[in-house]
mmCIF file of C-alpha atoms and ligand atoms in Angstrom:
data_model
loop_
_atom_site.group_PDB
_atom_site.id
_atom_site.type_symbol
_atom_site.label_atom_id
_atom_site.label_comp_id
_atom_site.label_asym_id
_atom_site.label_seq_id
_atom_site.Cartn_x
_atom_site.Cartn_y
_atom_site.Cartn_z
ATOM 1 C CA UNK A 1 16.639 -5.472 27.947
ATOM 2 C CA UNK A 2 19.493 -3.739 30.296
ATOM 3 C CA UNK A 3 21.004 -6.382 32.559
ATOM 4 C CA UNK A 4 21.933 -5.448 36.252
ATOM 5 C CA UNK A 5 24.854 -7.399 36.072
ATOM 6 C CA UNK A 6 25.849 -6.590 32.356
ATOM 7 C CA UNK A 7 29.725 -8.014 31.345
ATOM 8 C CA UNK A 8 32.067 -4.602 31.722
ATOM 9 C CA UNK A 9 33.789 -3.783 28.503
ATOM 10 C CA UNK A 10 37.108 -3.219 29.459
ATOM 11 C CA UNK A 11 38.611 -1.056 27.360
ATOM 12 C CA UNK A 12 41.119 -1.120 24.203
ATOM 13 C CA UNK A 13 40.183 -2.075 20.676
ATOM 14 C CA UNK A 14 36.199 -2.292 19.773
ATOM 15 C CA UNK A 15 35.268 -3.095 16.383
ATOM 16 C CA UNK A 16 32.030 -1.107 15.114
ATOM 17 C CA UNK A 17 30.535 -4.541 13.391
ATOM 18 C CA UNK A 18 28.904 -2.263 10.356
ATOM 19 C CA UNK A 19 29.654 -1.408 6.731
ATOM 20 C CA UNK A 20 26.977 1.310 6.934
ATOM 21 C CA UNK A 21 29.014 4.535 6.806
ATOM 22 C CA UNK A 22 26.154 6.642 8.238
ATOM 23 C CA UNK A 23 25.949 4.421 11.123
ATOM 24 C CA UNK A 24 29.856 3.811 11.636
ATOM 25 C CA UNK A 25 29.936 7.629 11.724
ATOM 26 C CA UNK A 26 27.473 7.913 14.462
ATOM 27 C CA UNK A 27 28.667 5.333 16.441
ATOM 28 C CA UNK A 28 31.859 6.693 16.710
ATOM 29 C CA UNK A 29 30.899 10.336 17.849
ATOM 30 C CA UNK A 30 28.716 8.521 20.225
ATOM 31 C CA UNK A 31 31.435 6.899 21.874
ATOM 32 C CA UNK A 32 34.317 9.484 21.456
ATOM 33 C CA UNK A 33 33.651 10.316 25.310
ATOM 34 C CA UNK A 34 34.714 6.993 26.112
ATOM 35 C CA UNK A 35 38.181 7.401 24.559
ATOM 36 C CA UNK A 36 37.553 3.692 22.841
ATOM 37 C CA UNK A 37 39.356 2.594 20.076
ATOM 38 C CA UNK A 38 37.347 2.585 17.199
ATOM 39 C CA UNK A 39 38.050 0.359 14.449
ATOM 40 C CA UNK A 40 35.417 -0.704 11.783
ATOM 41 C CA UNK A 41 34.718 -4.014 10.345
ATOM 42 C CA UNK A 42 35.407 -1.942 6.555
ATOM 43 C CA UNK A 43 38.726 -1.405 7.523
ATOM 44 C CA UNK A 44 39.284 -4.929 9.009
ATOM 45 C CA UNK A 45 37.922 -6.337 5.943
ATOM 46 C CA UNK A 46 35.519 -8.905 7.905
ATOM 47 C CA UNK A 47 32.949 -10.449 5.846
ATOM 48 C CA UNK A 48 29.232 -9.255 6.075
ATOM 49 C CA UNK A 49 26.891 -12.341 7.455
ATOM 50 C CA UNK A 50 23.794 -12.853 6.016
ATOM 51 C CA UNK A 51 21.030 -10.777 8.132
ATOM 52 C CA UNK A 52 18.930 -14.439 8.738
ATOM 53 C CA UNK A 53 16.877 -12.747 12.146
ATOM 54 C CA UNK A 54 13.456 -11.770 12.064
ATOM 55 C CA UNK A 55 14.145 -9.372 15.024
ATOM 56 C CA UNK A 56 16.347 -6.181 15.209
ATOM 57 C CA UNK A 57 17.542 -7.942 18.352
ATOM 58 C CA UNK A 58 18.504 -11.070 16.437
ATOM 59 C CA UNK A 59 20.149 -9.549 13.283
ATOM 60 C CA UNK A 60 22.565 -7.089 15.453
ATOM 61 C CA UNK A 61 23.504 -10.532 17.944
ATOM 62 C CA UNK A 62 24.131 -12.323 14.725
ATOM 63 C CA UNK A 63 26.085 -9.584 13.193
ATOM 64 C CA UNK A 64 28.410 -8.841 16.922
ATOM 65 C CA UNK A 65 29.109 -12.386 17.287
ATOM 66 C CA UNK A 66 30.358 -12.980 13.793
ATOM 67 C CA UNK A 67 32.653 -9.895 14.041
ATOM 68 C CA UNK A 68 33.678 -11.050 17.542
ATOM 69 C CA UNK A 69 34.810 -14.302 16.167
ATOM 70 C CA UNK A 70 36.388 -13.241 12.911
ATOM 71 C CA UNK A 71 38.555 -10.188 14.779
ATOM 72 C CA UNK A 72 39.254 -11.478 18.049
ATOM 73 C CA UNK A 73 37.828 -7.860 19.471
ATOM 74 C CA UNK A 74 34.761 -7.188 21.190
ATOM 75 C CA UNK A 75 32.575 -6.210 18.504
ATOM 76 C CA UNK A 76 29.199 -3.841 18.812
ATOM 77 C CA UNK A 77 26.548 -4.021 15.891
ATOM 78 C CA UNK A 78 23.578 -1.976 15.120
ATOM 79 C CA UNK A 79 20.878 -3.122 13.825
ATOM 80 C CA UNK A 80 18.274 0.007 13.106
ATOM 81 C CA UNK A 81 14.979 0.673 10.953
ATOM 82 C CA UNK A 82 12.103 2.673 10.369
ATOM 83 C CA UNK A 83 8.960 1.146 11.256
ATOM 84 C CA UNK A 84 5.811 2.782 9.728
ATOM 85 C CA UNK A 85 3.074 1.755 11.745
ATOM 86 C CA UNK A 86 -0.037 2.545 8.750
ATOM 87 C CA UNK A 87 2.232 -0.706 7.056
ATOM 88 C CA UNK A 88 2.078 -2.550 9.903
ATOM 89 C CA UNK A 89 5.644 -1.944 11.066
ATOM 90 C CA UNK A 90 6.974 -2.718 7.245
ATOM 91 C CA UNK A 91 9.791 -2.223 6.179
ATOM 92 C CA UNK A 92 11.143 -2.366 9.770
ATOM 93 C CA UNK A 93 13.859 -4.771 9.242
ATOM 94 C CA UNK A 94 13.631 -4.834 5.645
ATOM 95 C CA UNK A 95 14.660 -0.819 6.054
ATOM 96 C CA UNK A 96 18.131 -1.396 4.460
ATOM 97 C CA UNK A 97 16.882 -3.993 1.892
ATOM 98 C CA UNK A 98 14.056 -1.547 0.592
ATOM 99 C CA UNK A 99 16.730 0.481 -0.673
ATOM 100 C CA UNK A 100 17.871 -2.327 -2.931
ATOM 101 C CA UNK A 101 21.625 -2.836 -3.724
ATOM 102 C CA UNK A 102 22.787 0.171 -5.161
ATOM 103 C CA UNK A 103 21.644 1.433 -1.609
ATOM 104 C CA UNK A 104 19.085 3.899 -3.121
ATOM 105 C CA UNK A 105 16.849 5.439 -0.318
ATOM 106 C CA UNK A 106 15.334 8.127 -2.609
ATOM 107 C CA UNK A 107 13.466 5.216 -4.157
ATOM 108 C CA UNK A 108 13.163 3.412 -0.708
ATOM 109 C CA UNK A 109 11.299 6.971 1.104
ATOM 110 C CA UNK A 110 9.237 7.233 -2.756
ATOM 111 C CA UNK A 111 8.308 3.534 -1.975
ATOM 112 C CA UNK A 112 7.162 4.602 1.554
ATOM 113 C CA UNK A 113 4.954 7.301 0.645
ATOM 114 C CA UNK A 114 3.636 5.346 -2.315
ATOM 115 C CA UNK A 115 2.111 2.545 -0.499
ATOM 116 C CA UNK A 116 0.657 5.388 2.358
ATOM 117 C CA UNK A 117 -1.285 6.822 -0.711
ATOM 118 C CA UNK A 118 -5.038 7.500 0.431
ATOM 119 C CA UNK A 119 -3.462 6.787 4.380
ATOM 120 C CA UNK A 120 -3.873 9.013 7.105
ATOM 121 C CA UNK A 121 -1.918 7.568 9.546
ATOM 122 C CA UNK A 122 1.830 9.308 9.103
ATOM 123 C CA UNK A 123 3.008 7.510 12.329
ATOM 124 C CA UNK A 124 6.192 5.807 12.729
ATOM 125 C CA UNK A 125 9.550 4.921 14.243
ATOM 126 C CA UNK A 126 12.635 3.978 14.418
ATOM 127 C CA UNK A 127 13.758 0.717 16.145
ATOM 128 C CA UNK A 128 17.823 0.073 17.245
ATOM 129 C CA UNK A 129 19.292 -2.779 18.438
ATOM 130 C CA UNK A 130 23.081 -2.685 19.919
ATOM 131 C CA UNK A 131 24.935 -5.675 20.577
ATOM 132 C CA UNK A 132 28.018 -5.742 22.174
ATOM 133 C CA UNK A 133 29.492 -9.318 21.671
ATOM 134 C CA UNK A 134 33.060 -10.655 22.898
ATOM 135 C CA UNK A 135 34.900 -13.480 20.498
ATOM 136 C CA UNK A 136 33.954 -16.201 23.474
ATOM 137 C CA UNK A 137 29.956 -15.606 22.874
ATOM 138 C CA UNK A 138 29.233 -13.256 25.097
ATOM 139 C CA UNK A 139 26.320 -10.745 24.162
ATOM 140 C CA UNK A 140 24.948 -7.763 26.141
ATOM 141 C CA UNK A 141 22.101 -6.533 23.790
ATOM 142 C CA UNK A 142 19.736 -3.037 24.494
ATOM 143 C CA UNK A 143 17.072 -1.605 22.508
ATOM 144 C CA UNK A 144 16.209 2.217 21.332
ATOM 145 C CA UNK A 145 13.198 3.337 20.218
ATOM 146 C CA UNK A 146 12.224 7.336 18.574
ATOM 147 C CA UNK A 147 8.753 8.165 17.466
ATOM 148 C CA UNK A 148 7.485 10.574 14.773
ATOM 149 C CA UNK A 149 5.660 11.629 12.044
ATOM 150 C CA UNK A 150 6.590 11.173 7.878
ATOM 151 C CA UNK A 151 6.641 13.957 6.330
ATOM 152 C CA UNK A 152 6.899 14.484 2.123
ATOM 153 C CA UNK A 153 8.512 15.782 -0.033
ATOM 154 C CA UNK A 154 12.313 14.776 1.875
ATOM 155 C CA UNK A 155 14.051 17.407 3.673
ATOM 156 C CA UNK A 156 17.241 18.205 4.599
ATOM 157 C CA UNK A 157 20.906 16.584 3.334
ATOM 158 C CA UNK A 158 22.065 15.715 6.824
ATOM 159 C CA UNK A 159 21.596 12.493 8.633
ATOM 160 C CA UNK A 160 21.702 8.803 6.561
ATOM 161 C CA UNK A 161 18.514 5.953 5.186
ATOM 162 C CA UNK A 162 15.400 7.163 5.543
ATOM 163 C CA UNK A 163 15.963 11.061 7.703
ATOM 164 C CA UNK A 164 15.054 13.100 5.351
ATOM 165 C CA UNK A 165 11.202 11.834 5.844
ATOM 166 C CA UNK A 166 11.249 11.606 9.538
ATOM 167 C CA UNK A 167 10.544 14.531 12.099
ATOM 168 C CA UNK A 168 10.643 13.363 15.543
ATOM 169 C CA UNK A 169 7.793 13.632 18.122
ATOM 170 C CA UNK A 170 7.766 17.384 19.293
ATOM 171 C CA UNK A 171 9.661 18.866 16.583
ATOM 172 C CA UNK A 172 9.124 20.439 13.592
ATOM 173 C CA UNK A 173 12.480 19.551 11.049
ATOM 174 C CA UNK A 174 13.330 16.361 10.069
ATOM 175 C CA UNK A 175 16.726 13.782 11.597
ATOM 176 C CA UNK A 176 18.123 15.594 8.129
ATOM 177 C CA UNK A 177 17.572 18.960 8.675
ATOM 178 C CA UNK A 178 18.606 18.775 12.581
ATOM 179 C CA UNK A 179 22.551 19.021 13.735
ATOM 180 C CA UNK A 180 23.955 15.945 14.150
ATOM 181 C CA UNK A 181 24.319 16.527 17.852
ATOM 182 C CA UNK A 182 20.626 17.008 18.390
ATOM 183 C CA UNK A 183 19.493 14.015 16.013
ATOM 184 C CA UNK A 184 22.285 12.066 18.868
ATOM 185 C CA UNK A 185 20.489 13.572 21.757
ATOM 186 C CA UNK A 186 17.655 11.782 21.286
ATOM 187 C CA UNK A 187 17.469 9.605 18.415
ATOM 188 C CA UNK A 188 16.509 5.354 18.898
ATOM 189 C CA UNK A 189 20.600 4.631 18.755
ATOM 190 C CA UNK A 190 21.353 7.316 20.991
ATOM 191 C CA UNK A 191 18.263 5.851 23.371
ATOM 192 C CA UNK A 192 20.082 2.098 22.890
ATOM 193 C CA UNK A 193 23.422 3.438 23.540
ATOM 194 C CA UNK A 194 23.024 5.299 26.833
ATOM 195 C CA UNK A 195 21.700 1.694 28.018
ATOM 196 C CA UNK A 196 24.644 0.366 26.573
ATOM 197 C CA UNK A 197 26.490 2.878 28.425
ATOM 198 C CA UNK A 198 24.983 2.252 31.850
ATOM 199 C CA UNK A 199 25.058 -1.371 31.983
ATOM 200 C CA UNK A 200 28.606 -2.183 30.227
ATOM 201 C CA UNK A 201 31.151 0.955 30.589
ATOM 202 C CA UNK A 202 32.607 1.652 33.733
ATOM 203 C CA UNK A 203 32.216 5.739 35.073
HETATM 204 P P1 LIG B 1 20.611 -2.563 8.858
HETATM 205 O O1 LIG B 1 20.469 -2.375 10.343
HETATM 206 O O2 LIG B 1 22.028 -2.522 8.418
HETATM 207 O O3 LIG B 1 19.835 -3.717 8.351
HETATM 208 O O4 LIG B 1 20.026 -1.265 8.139
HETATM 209 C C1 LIG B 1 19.213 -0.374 8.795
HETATM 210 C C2 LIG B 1 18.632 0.606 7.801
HETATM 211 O O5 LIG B 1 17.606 1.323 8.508
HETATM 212 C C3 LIG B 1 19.608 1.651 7.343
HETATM 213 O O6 LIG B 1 20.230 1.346 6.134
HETATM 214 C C4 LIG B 1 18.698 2.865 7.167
HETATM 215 O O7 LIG B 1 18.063 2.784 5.950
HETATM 216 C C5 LIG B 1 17.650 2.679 8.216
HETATM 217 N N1 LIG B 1 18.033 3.442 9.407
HETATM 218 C C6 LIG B 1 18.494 2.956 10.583
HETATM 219 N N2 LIG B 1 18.798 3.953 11.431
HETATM 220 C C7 LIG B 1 18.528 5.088 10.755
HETATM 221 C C8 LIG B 1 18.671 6.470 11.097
HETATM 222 O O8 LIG B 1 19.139 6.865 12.177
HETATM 223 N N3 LIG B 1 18.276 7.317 10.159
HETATM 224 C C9 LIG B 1 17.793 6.954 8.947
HETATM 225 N N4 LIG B 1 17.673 5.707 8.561
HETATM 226 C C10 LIG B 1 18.032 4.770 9.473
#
C-alpha cells in the first residue's frame, strides 16, 4: 500500500487516534526517534467513532480522519488483530470486540482455543493497519503483517490483547514473554510503521 509520492508529515503535534493503552504505548516508543509530539486522543478527550469497516484498512482511515477533524492535528490510527487462520481469519477485526466490554482477553484467548478444540492447525497472525490522516482528508494508509503459531496455556505478562498466546514464526516465547524492543523489531505494527516511516517522514 506504500505510495511513492506519500504526503510528508511535517512535524509538530500528532495525535495517536487510540484509547488502547497497549497500543498508545507502542506507538509512542516507536516514534520517539522521530522527536514527534505525541499527544493521545485520551488526553484530548475526542470521541471514539463507531468501528463501521469491514477491513483493518477501513476501520484505522475511519478512525484517523475522525481524529483529524475533531483536533485539527494530523492524526495516526491503528487498527490491529489476530487472525487465526483454522477460523477462517475470525476474530480478525472482531479481535478487540471478542474481549467484550470490560476488555477481558483472558476470556477472549479461552474463546480462541475453545473453538480450535479437536484443530490442528495453530496458525495465525496478526494484521495492522496505520493511517496517518490530516484534518483536510488526507490519508496515507500501510499495512503490517507477523505470522505464528498459538500456543496454550498463555505465557508471559508483557505485551497487550491477545500476546500471551502468540509466538512468532522462528521463535520459541511468546509477544508476552519477549522485551518490548524485540516484540517492536518485528512485530505487524512495527512492519506497518517502518512503511509509514519511509513513505511520510523526512530522513
Ligand atoms: P482495534 O484495532 O482497536 O479494533 O483492536 C485491536 C485488538 O487486536 C486489540 O485490542 C488486541 O486485542 C488485538 N491486538 C492488536 N495488536 C495486538 C498486539 O500487538 N498484541 C496483542 N493483541 C493485539
Amino acid at each position: 500500500m506504500a505510495r511513492r509520492f506519500a504526503r510528508q508529515f511535517e512535524g509538530g503535534k500528532l495525535v495517536v487516534a487510540s484509547h488502547n493503552a497497549g497500543k498508545v504505548r507502542e506507538i509512542r516508543d516507536l516514534l520517539a526517534p522521530f522527536g514527534v509530539d505525541v499527544v493521545s486522543a485520551g488526553e484530548l478527550d475526542l470521541p471514539e467513532p463507531e468501528e463501521t469497516g469491514t477491513t483493518f484498512a477501513a476501520n484505522a482511515e475511519l478512525k484517523a480522519l475522525a481524529a483529524a477533524q475533531a483536533s485539527g492535528l494530523p492524526s495516526l490510527s491503528d487498527d490491529s488483530g489476530l487472525a487465526v487462520e483454522a477460523l477462517l481469519g475470525q476474530p480478525g477485526i472482531y479481535s478487540a470486540r471478542w474481549a467484550g466490554p470490560t476488555k477481558d482477553f483472558g476470556a477472549a484467548m479461552q474463546r480462541i482455543e475453545n473453538e480450535l478444540i479437536g484443530m490442528d492447525d495453530r496458525r495465525a497472525h496478526f494484521v495492522c493497519a496505520l493511517t496517518l490522516a490530516w484534518p483536510d482528508g488526507h490519508m496515507e494508509t500501510f499495512e503490517g503483517r507477523v505470522d505464528g503459531t498459538l500456543v496454550w496455556p498463555p505465557r508471559g505478562d508483557r505485551g497487550f490483547g491477545y500476546d500471551p498466546i502468540f509466538q512468532p514464526e522462528g521463535h520459541t516465547v511468546t509477544f508476552a514473554e519477549m522485551d518490548p524492543q524485540a516484540k517492536h523489531a518485528m512485530s505487524h505494527r512495527a512492519r506497518a510503521f517502518a512503511q509509514l516511516v519511509a513513505a511520510c517522514f523526512k530522513d
